[in-house]
Coordinates of C-alpha atoms and ligand atoms in Angstrom, one line a residue:
M344 CA 35.6 2.9 126.8
L345 CA 33.8 5.5 128.0
K346 CA 31.6 4.9 130.9
A347 CA 27.8 4.4 130.5
E348 CA 26.9 7.2 132.2
I349 CA 28.9 9.4 130.0
I350 CA 27.0 8.0 126.8
S351 CA 23.4 8.6 128.3
R352 CA 24.4 11.9 129.3
L353 CA 25.4 12.7 125.8
Q354 CA 22.2 11.1 124.7
E355 CA 20.2 13.5 126.8
I356 CA 22.1 16.2 125.2
V357 CA 21.9 15.6 121.6
G358 CA 19.0 13.0 121.5
K359 CA 19.7 9.3 121.4
E360 CA 19.7 8.8 117.5
A361 CA 22.5 11.2 117.5
V362 CA 24.7 9.2 119.4
L363 CA 26.4 6.4 117.5
T364 CA 28.3 3.5 119.3
A365 CA 27.8 0.8 117.0
K366 CA 31.1 -0.8 115.5
E367 CA 30.2 -0.3 112.1
D368 CA 29.0 3.2 112.9
L369 CA 32.5 4.3 114.8
T370 CA 34.4 2.7 111.9
T371 CA 32.9 5.1 109.6
Y372 CA 34.3 8.0 111.5
S373 CA 37.7 6.3 112.0
Y374 CA 39.5 7.5 108.9
D375 CA 39.7 10.4 106.6
G376 CA 40.9 11.4 103.5
T377 CA 44.6 9.8 104.0
S378 CA 45.3 6.2 103.7
T379 CA 48.0 6.1 106.3
W380 CA 46.0 6.7 109.6
A381 CA 42.8 5.2 111.3
H382 CA 41.6 5.0 115.2
M383 CA 38.3 4.2 116.3
P384 CA 36.3 6.9 118.6
D385 CA 34.6 5.4 121.5
V386 CA 31.4 7.4 120.5
V387 CA 30.1 9.8 117.7
V388 CA 27.9 12.5 118.6
L389 CA 25.9 14.3 115.7
P390 CA 24.6 17.8 117.6
T391 CA 21.9 20.2 115.7
T392 CA 22.6 23.1 117.6
T393 CA 25.4 25.5 119.4
E394 CA 23.8 24.6 122.8
Q395 CA 24.4 21.1 122.3
V396 CA 27.8 21.6 121.3
S397 CA 28.5 23.8 124.1
Q398 CA 26.8 20.9 126.5
V399 CA 29.0 18.0 125.1
L400 CA 32.4 20.1 125.4
K401 CA 31.4 20.7 129.0
L402 CA 31.0 17.4 129.7
A403 CA 33.8 16.3 128.1
N404 CA 36.1 18.8 129.6
E405 CA 34.7 18.0 133.1
N406 CA 35.6 14.4 132.4
L407 CA 38.8 14.9 130.2
I408 CA 37.6 13.1 127.4
P409 CA 39.1 13.7 124.2
V410 CA 36.8 15.6 121.4
T411 CA 37.7 15.4 117.9
P412 CA 35.8 17.7 115.8
R413 CA 34.9 16.6 112.3
G414 CA 33.0 17.8 109.3
G415 CA 32.9 16.0 106.1
G416 CA 36.3 13.8 107.0
T417 CA 37.9 14.8 103.4
N418 CA 41.0 16.2 105.1
V419 CA 44.2 14.7 104.0
S420 CA 46.4 15.4 107.1
G421 CA 44.8 13.3 109.6
G422 CA 43.2 15.9 111.4
S423 CA 39.8 14.6 111.7
I424 CA 41.1 11.0 113.0
P425 CA 40.3 10.4 116.6
I426 CA 43.8 9.3 117.6
K427 CA 43.1 9.2 121.3
G428 CA 39.6 7.8 121.0
G429 CA 36.9 9.5 123.1
I430 CA 34.1 11.6 121.3
V431 CA 34.0 12.4 117.7
L432 CA 32.0 15.7 117.5
C433 CA 30.5 15.4 113.9
T434 CA 28.8 18.8 112.7
T435 CA 27.5 17.7 109.5
R436 CA 24.0 17.9 110.8
M437 CA 24.5 21.7 111.5
N438 CA 24.0 22.5 108.1
R439 CA 21.6 25.4 107.5
I440 CA 22.7 28.7 105.4
L441 CA 21.5 31.0 107.7
E442 CA 21.7 34.3 105.8
I443 CA 22.5 35.4 102.3
S444 CA 22.8 39.0 102.1
K445 CA 23.1 40.6 98.6
G446 CA 23.3 44.3 100.1
N447 CA 26.2 43.5 102.3
L448 CA 28.1 40.7 100.2
V449 CA 27.8 38.5 103.3
A450 CA 26.6 34.9 104.3
I451 CA 26.1 33.3 107.6
V452 CA 26.1 29.6 107.4
E453 CA 26.3 26.7 110.1
P454 CA 29.7 24.5 109.7
G455 CA 28.1 21.5 108.3
V456 CA 26.9 23.1 105.0
I457 CA 28.6 21.3 102.4
L458 CA 30.7 23.8 100.1
Q459 CA 29.0 22.8 96.7
D460 CA 25.6 23.3 98.3
F461 CA 26.5 26.7 99.3
N462 CA 28.1 27.7 96.1
L463 CA 24.6 26.7 94.2
A464 CA 22.7 28.5 96.6
L465 CA 24.9 31.5 96.2
A466 CA 24.9 31.2 92.3
K467 CA 20.9 31.6 92.3
E468 CA 21.7 35.1 93.8
G469 CA 24.3 35.8 91.4
L470 CA 27.1 35.7 94.4
F471 CA 30.2 33.8 94.5
Y472 CA 32.4 32.3 97.4
P473 CA 35.9 31.5 95.6
P474 CA 38.0 29.3 98.0
D475 CA 37.1 26.0 96.1
P476 CA 39.1 23.0 97.5
Q477 CA 38.4 20.3 95.0
S478 CA 36.6 18.0 97.7
F479 CA 33.7 20.5 97.3
L480 CA 31.0 17.7 97.0
G481 CA 31.8 16.6 100.5
C482 CA 33.9 19.1 102.5
T483 CA 32.0 21.2 105.2
M484 CA 32.4 24.9 105.5
G485 CA 33.7 24.1 109.3
G486 CA 36.3 21.9 108.0
T487 CA 37.4 24.6 105.3
V488 CA 37.5 27.3 107.8
A489 CA 39.6 25.0 110.4
E490 CA 42.2 24.0 107.5
N491 CA 42.0 27.5 106.1
A492 CA 41.2 25.5 102.6
G493 CA 42.3 26.8 99.3
G494 CA 41.5 25.6 96.0
P495 CA 42.3 26.4 92.0
Y496 CA 40.5 29.9 92.2
C497 CA 43.2 31.1 95.2
V498 CA 45.6 32.4 92.6
K499 CA 43.4 35.5 92.1
Y500 CA 41.1 35.5 94.8
G501 CA 43.0 34.1 97.7
V502 CA 42.0 31.4 100.6
T503 CA 39.7 30.8 103.1
K504 CA 41.3 33.2 105.6
Q505 CA 40.8 36.1 103.3
Y506 CA 36.7 35.8 103.5
V507 CA 35.8 34.8 107.1
L508 CA 34.6 38.0 108.8
G509 CA 33.0 36.3 111.6
L510 CA 32.7 33.1 113.8
E511 CA 31.0 31.5 116.6
V512 CA 33.3 29.1 118.4
V513 CA 32.6 27.1 121.3
L514 CA 35.8 26.9 123.4
A515 CA 36.6 23.8 125.4
N516 CA 34.8 24.4 128.6
G517 CA 31.7 25.1 126.7
Y518 CA 31.9 28.8 126.4
V519 CA 30.3 30.3 123.2
M520 CA 32.6 33.2 121.9
K521 CA 31.3 35.1 119.3
L522 CA 34.2 37.1 117.1
G523 CA 34.1 39.4 114.3
G524 CA 30.7 40.2 112.6
V525 CA 29.3 41.3 109.1
T526 CA 31.6 44.3 108.1
V527 CA 34.3 44.0 105.8
K528 CA 36.4 46.0 107.7
N529 CA 37.2 45.4 111.3
R530 CA 40.0 46.4 113.5
T531 CA 39.0 45.6 117.1
G532 CA 41.7 43.9 119.1
Y533 CA 43.8 41.1 118.1
E534 CA 42.9 39.0 114.9
L535 CA 41.7 36.2 116.9
I536 CA 39.3 34.8 113.8
M537 CA 42.5 34.4 112.1
L538 CA 43.7 32.2 115.1
F539 CA 40.7 30.0 114.9
T540 CA 40.9 29.8 111.0
G541 CA 43.6 27.1 110.5
S542 CA 43.5 25.6 113.9
E543 CA 42.5 22.1 112.8
G544 CA 39.9 21.6 115.6
T545 CA 42.4 21.9 118.4
L546 CA 41.3 25.4 119.9
G547 CA 37.6 25.3 119.7
V548 CA 34.4 24.2 117.8
I549 CA 33.2 26.3 115.0
T550 CA 29.4 26.7 115.0
K551 CA 29.0 29.8 112.9
I552 CA 30.7 31.3 110.0
T553 CA 30.1 34.7 108.5
L554 CA 31.6 35.0 105.1
R555 CA 32.5 37.8 103.0
L556 CA 31.2 37.0 99.3
L557 CA 31.8 38.3 95.7
P558 CA 29.3 39.1 92.5
L559 CA 29.4 35.9 90.1
P560 CA 32.0 36.9 87.5
A561 CA 29.7 37.8 84.3
A562 CA 32.2 35.6 81.9
S563 CA 35.0 33.1 82.1
K564 CA 37.2 31.2 79.5
T565 CA 38.9 27.9 80.2
M566 CA 42.1 27.2 78.5
M567 CA 44.1 23.5 78.4
A568 CA 47.7 24.3 77.5
I569 CA 49.8 20.8 77.0
F570 CA 53.8 20.5 77.4
D571 CA 55.9 17.8 76.8
D572 CA 58.2 19.0 79.8
M573 CA 56.7 19.7 83.3
A574 CA 59.1 22.0 84.2
V575 CA 58.9 23.9 81.4
G576 CA 54.9 24.3 82.2
G577 CA 56.3 25.2 85.8
Q578 CA 58.3 28.1 84.0
A579 CA 55.0 29.1 81.8
V580 CA 53.2 29.8 85.2
S581 CA 55.9 32.1 86.3
N582 CA 56.1 33.8 83.0
I583 CA 52.0 34.5 83.1
L584 CA 52.4 35.7 86.8
T585 CA 55.1 38.2 86.2
S586 CA 53.5 39.6 82.8
G587 CA 51.1 41.3 84.8
L588 CA 48.3 39.0 84.7
I589 CA 46.5 37.1 87.4
P590 CA 44.0 34.3 85.8
A591 CA 41.6 33.2 88.2
K592 CA 43.1 29.4 87.9
I593 CA 46.1 27.8 86.7
E594 CA 46.2 24.3 87.8
F595 CA 48.7 21.4 86.9
V596 CA 47.7 17.9 85.7
D597 CA 50.7 15.5 85.1
N598 CA 51.1 12.7 82.8
F599 CA 49.8 9.9 85.1
V600 CA 46.5 11.6 85.9
I601 CA 46.1 12.4 81.8
R602 CA 46.0 8.8 81.5
R603 CA 44.0 7.6 84.3
I604 CA 41.4 10.0 83.6
E605 CA 41.4 9.1 80.0
E606 CA 41.2 5.5 80.8
M607 CA 38.1 6.0 83.0
T608 CA 36.3 8.4 81.0
P609 CA 37.8 9.0 77.6
M610 CA 37.8 12.9 76.4
G611 CA 40.4 13.2 74.2
L612 CA 43.1 14.0 76.5
P613 CA 46.5 14.1 74.9
V614 CA 47.8 11.0 76.8
D615 CA 51.3 11.6 75.4
A616 CA 51.6 14.7 77.1
N617 CA 54.0 15.3 80.0
A618 CA 51.9 17.9 81.9
L619 CA 48.8 20.1 81.3
L620 CA 48.3 23.5 82.7
L621 CA 44.5 24.2 83.0
L622 CA 44.0 28.0 83.3
Q623 CA 40.8 29.9 83.5
T624 CA 40.1 33.9 83.1
D625 CA 37.4 35.6 84.7
G626 CA 35.6 39.1 84.7
S627 CA 33.6 41.2 82.0
P628 CA 33.3 39.6 78.9
A629 CA 35.9 42.1 77.1
A630 CA 38.4 41.8 80.0
V631 CA 38.4 38.1 79.6
E632 CA 38.8 37.9 75.9
A633 CA 41.5 40.2 76.1
E634 CA 43.5 38.5 79.2
S635 CA 42.9 34.9 77.5
E636 CA 44.5 36.1 74.2
Q637 CA 47.5 37.4 76.1
V638 CA 47.7 34.1 78.5
I639 CA 47.7 32.1 75.6
D640 CA 50.4 33.7 73.7
I641 CA 52.6 33.5 76.8
L642 CA 52.0 29.9 76.8
E643 CA 52.8 29.4 73.3
K644 CA 56.1 31.6 73.6
S645 CA 56.8 29.8 76.9
G646 CA 56.8 26.3 75.1
A647 CA 53.4 24.8 75.1
R648 CA 52.8 22.3 72.5
E649 CA 49.4 23.2 72.1
V650 CA 46.7 25.3 73.6
R651 CA 43.2 24.3 73.5
V652 CA 40.6 26.6 74.2
A653 CA 37.2 25.3 75.7
K654 CA 34.5 26.2 73.3
D655 CA 31.6 26.4 75.7
A656 CA 30.8 26.2 79.0
A657 CA 30.2 22.2 78.8
E658 CA 33.6 21.7 77.6
A659 CA 35.3 23.8 80.2
A660 CA 33.1 22.0 82.8
A661 CA 34.6 18.6 81.4
Y662 CA 38.0 20.1 82.0
W663 CA 37.5 20.9 85.5
K664 CA 35.9 17.6 86.3
M665 CA 39.0 15.9 85.4
R666 CA 41.0 18.3 87.6
S667 CA 38.9 17.4 90.5
G668 CA 38.9 13.7 89.9
G669 CA 42.5 14.0 89.9
F670 CA 42.8 13.2 93.4
A671 CA 40.6 10.2 93.3
A672 CA 42.7 8.7 90.1
V673 CA 45.7 8.9 92.4
F674 CA 44.2 7.7 95.5
G675 CA 43.1 4.6 93.8
A676 CA 46.1 3.8 92.0
A677 CA 48.0 2.2 95.0
H678 CA 47.4 0.5 98.8
T679 CA 49.0 3.5 100.2
V680 CA 49.2 7.1 99.0
M681 CA 51.2 9.4 100.4
A682 CA 49.9 12.5 98.8
E683 CA 51.7 16.0 100.3
D684 CA 51.1 19.6 100.0
V685 CA 54.3 21.6 99.9
A686 CA 54.2 25.1 98.3
V687 CA 57.1 26.9 97.0
P688 CA 57.7 30.5 96.0
R689 CA 56.0 30.7 92.4
D690 CA 59.1 31.6 90.7
K691 CA 60.8 28.2 92.1
L692 CA 58.3 26.0 90.3
A693 CA 60.4 24.9 87.7
E694 CA 63.3 24.4 89.7
F695 CA 61.3 22.2 92.3
I696 CA 59.8 20.2 89.6
R697 CA 63.3 19.4 88.2
K698 CA 64.5 18.5 91.8
L699 CA 61.7 16.3 92.2
D700 CA 62.6 14.6 89.2
E701 CA 66.1 14.1 90.7
I702 CA 64.7 12.6 93.8
S703 CA 62.5 9.9 91.8
E704 CA 65.4 9.1 89.9
R705 CA 67.8 8.8 92.5
T706 CA 65.3 6.8 95.1
G707 CA 63.5 4.8 92.5
F708 CA 59.9 6.0 93.7
F709 CA 57.7 7.1 91.2
I710 CA 56.6 10.7 92.2
Q711 CA 53.4 11.8 90.8
Y712 CA 52.0 15.3 91.1
L713 CA 49.0 17.6 90.1
G714 CA 48.1 20.6 92.1
H715 CA 47.6 24.6 92.3
A716 CA 50.5 25.4 90.2
G717 CA 49.4 29.4 90.4
D718 CA 50.2 29.1 93.8
G719 CA 53.3 27.1 93.9
N720 CA 51.5 24.4 95.9
L721 CA 51.9 21.1 94.5
H722 CA 50.5 17.5 95.6
P723 CA 53.6 15.2 95.2
S724 CA 52.6 11.4 95.8
I725 CA 54.4 8.4 96.3
F726 CA 52.5 5.2 95.9
T727 CA 53.8 2.7 98.5
D728 CA 52.1 0.2 100.7
I729 CA 52.1 0.6 104.5
R730 CA 51.9 -3.3 105.1
D731 CA 55.6 -3.4 103.5
K732 CA 57.8 -2.1 106.3
E733 CA 61.0 -1.7 104.5
Q734 CA 59.1 0.0 101.3
F735 CA 57.2 2.2 103.4
A736 CA 60.0 3.5 105.8
R737 CA 62.0 4.5 102.3
A738 CA 58.9 6.2 101.0
Q739 CA 58.7 8.4 104.0
Q740 CA 62.3 9.2 103.9
T741 CA 61.8 10.0 100.2
M742 CA 58.8 12.2 101.2
E743 CA 61.2 13.8 103.9
E744 CA 63.7 14.6 101.2
I745 CA 60.6 16.5 99.3
F746 CA 60.1 18.7 102.3
D747 CA 63.6 19.4 102.6
T748 CA 63.6 20.4 98.8
A749 CA 60.7 22.6 99.4
L750 CA 61.8 24.5 102.4
A751 CA 65.5 24.9 101.2
L752 CA 63.7 26.8 98.0
G753 CA 61.6 28.9 100.7
G754 CA 58.8 27.2 100.6
V755 CA 56.4 25.6 103.3
L756 CA 55.5 22.4 104.8
S757 CA 51.7 22.5 104.0
G758 CA 50.0 25.1 101.3
E759 CA 46.6 24.1 102.3
H760 CA 46.0 20.6 103.9
G761 CA 47.4 21.4 107.3
I762 CA 49.5 19.4 109.6
G763 CA 47.3 17.1 111.6
L764 CA 49.0 14.0 112.1
E765 CA 50.6 13.8 108.7
K766 CA 53.4 16.1 109.1
Q767 CA 53.6 16.9 112.8
R768 CA 57.3 15.1 112.6
F769 CA 58.4 18.0 110.4
L770 CA 57.0 20.8 112.1
K771 CA 60.5 21.6 113.9
K772 CA 62.2 21.8 110.6
A773 CA 59.5 24.4 109.2
M774 CA 58.9 26.6 112.3
D775 CA 60.5 29.0 114.4
P776 CA 60.9 27.0 118.0
V777 CA 59.4 30.2 119.8
A778 CA 56.7 29.9 117.6
I779 CA 56.0 26.5 118.3
E780 CA 56.1 27.1 122.0
I781 CA 53.9 30.0 121.5
M782 CA 51.1 28.1 119.8
K783 CA 51.4 25.5 122.8
K784 CA 50.8 28.4 125.1
I785 CA 47.7 29.5 123.3
K786 CA 46.5 26.0 123.1
G787 CA 46.9 25.8 127.1
I788 CA 45.0 29.1 127.4
L789 CA 42.2 27.9 125.4
D790 CA 42.1 24.1 126.2
P791 CA 44.1 23.8 129.5
N792 CA 43.0 20.1 129.6
H793 CA 44.1 19.4 126.1
I794 CA 40.5 17.7 125.1
L795 CA 40.3 19.3 121.9
N796 CA 41.6 17.2 119.0
P797 CA 44.8 15.9 121.1
G798 CA 47.9 14.5 119.5
K799 CA 47.5 17.1 116.5
I800 CA 50.0 19.5 114.7
W801 CA 53.0 19.0 117.0
E802 CA 54.6 15.8 118.6
E803 CA 54.0 15.0 122.0
E804 CA 57.0 15.6 124.4
G805 CA 58.6 11.8 124.5
A806 CA 56.8 10.9 121.4
Ligands
LIG1514 C1 39.7 14.7 96.8 C2 39.9 15.8 97.4 C3 40.6 16.9 96.9 C4 40.9 18.0 98.0 N1 41.5 19.2 97.5 C5 41.7 20.2 98.3 C6 42.0 21.3 97.6 O1 42.0 21.7 96.5 N2 42.5 22.4 98.9 C7 42.3 22.2 99.9 O2 42.6 22.9 100.6 N3 42.1 20.9 100.5 C8 41.7 19.9 99.8 N4 41.0 18.7 100.2 C9 41.4 18.4 101.4 C10 39.9 18.8 102.5 O3 39.0 18.4 101.5 C11 40.1 20.0 102.9 O4 41.0 20.0 104.3 C12 38.7 20.3 103.7 O5 38.7 21.7 104.1 C13 38.2 19.6 104.7 O6 36.7 19.7 105.2 P1 36.0 18.8 106.1 O7 34.8 19.2 106.1 O8 36.1 17.3 105.2 O9 36.7 18.7 107.2 P2 37.1 17.2 108.1 O10 38.0 16.4 107.2 O11 36.2 16.6 108.7 O12 38.3 18.0 109.4 C14 39.3 18.8 109.2 C15 40.0 19.3 110.0 O13 38.7 20.3 110.5 C16 38.5 20.2 111.9 N5 36.9 20.4 111.7 C17 36.1 20.1 111.3 N6 34.9 20.8 111.4 C18 35.3 21.5 112.4 C19 34.4 22.4 113.1 N7 32.9 22.6 112.8 N8 35.2 23.3 114.2 C20 36.3 23.1 114.5 N9 37.1 22.3 113.5 C21 36.6 21.4 112.6 C22 39.0 18.8 112.4 O14 39.0 18.6 113.4 C23 40.1 18.4 111.3 O15 41.1 19.0 112.1 C24 40.9 17.7 99.3 C25 40.5 16.5 99.8 C26 40.1 15.3 98.8 C27 40.1 14.0 99.5

C-alpha cells in the first residue's frame, strides 16, 4: 500500500482523473497477454507529457517505489505485470503522431500510439512501417520498441530495432535523455538506442520514438500453400530462402488453428491439412508476378498439396486476418496456455518440427504451433491448467524440453516476445554468464535503486 501523500503527489503531477486506485481499475492493469501471471499494482498513472513521466519517476525513485511501464498490455512474457506492486505507468494517453516526414522517410511518435493507427496514417501518405506484431490492433509503439517486436513482414524487412533512429527516454531518476535523431546513418558513440530497444521497461521509460519508414510497396500477392506434413512445409521454407528469394512474409498455421478459425468464421480452409504456409511477395507489379511464380514453383516441388493464390485484395486480407486471429484461437482453447517464442536457424525448421512431434508423443501433451516460419520463429503452445499443480508442473517441464531442443539446434529462447517473467528461469541456459553480469551492471548504472520494472528478465538472487 502506498502512503496517501504519495497518491496525492501523483495526482498533483498527472491530474486527479489520471490516477487510478479503485480495485476494478487496478485489476485491469494486473495482467497482460499471458495466462499464467497476474499481480495488482497499488496505483496506475496515465501521464500525457514527458515532464509528467519525469516527475513520476523522480518521486518513485526518491521513495523507492517500483514502477512498471505499460503500453497496450498485450505482451506475452509477463513484461508489464507489476510483480512488485507499486506504480503502473501506462503511456497510452501519450498517443500523438508528432510528425510524418515524407521527405526524410521518418516519423516521430509518442509511445502510446497504437501500431494500426500509425500504419493507417502512414498509408495515407503512401508510406509503410514494416514491423507488424499480430497484436497491431492493441499494441503501442512504446511497447513494440521496449520488446523489439517482430511480425510476419520481418522476413524481408527486419524487426523493430532496424527502424529506430532516435529515442527520448526518461531515466529512473527523472532525467530526460535524448538519443539519435532523424538521420538514417549515425555512428556517434555506443549504440545506446539499441540498449533501450528490447530493454523491456527495465532501463527507462520511452517517451518519444523516431522511426525510419519505407515507401508502401506498389503491389503484393498472397499465397496459401497446403501441406499434409508440417515438417515438409518447414523444409519448403528453407528451400525458398536458399533459392535466392526473400518473400515479404512466410507464416505457419497448423491444423489446430485451421480448424478453430474455420469453426468460428468459415472461409473454406482445408480442415484436413496438417499445415498451411501463408506467403506474401511485394514490390513492383512485374517483380511480384515473377517472384510469386518462382515461389509457387518451389512450393509445389517441395511437396505442397495445393497452392492457392488470393485473387484480390479482399481474399488476401481474409487470409491474413485468419493468421492474425491465430493467437486468439489458441488462447481461448484452454484455461492456461503456455505460448512460447523460440527461434531456430531457418535451415533447422523441419528438424525442429520433427523433434516437437517426438516431445509431444513422449510427454502426451498436444503441442500446437503457429508462427513466423520465415524467421525460424515458432510459437509452440501447450494447453494446460494452472489449477492442476501436477499437470502444470509436467507442462512446464515439457516446455523446458522444447527450449532445450531449440537451443541445441543453435536457436534462442525468445525470437520476439522477450524474457519478462515467463522465461527468466531459463536465461542462464541461453546466455553467457558474463553477459548476464554485464546486463545487471548496466541496470545498476541506469537504475541503481531497481525501481524500473523490478523482478524481470533475470531471477533475483536467492529466488
Ligand atoms: C494476439 C497477439 C499477437 C501477438 N503477435 C506478436 C507478434 O507477431 N510479434 C511480436 O513481437 N509480438 C507479438 N505479440 C506480443 C506483444 O503484442 C508485443 O510484445 C508488443 O510489442 C507489446 O506492446 P504493448 O504496447 O502491448 O506493450 P506492453 O505489453 O504494455 O509492454 C511490453 C513491455 O514493454 C514495456 N513498455 C511498454 N511501454 C513502455 C514505454 N513507453 N517505455 C518503456 N517500456 C515500456 C513494459 O514494461 C513491458 O516490459 C502478440 C501478442 C498478442 C496478444
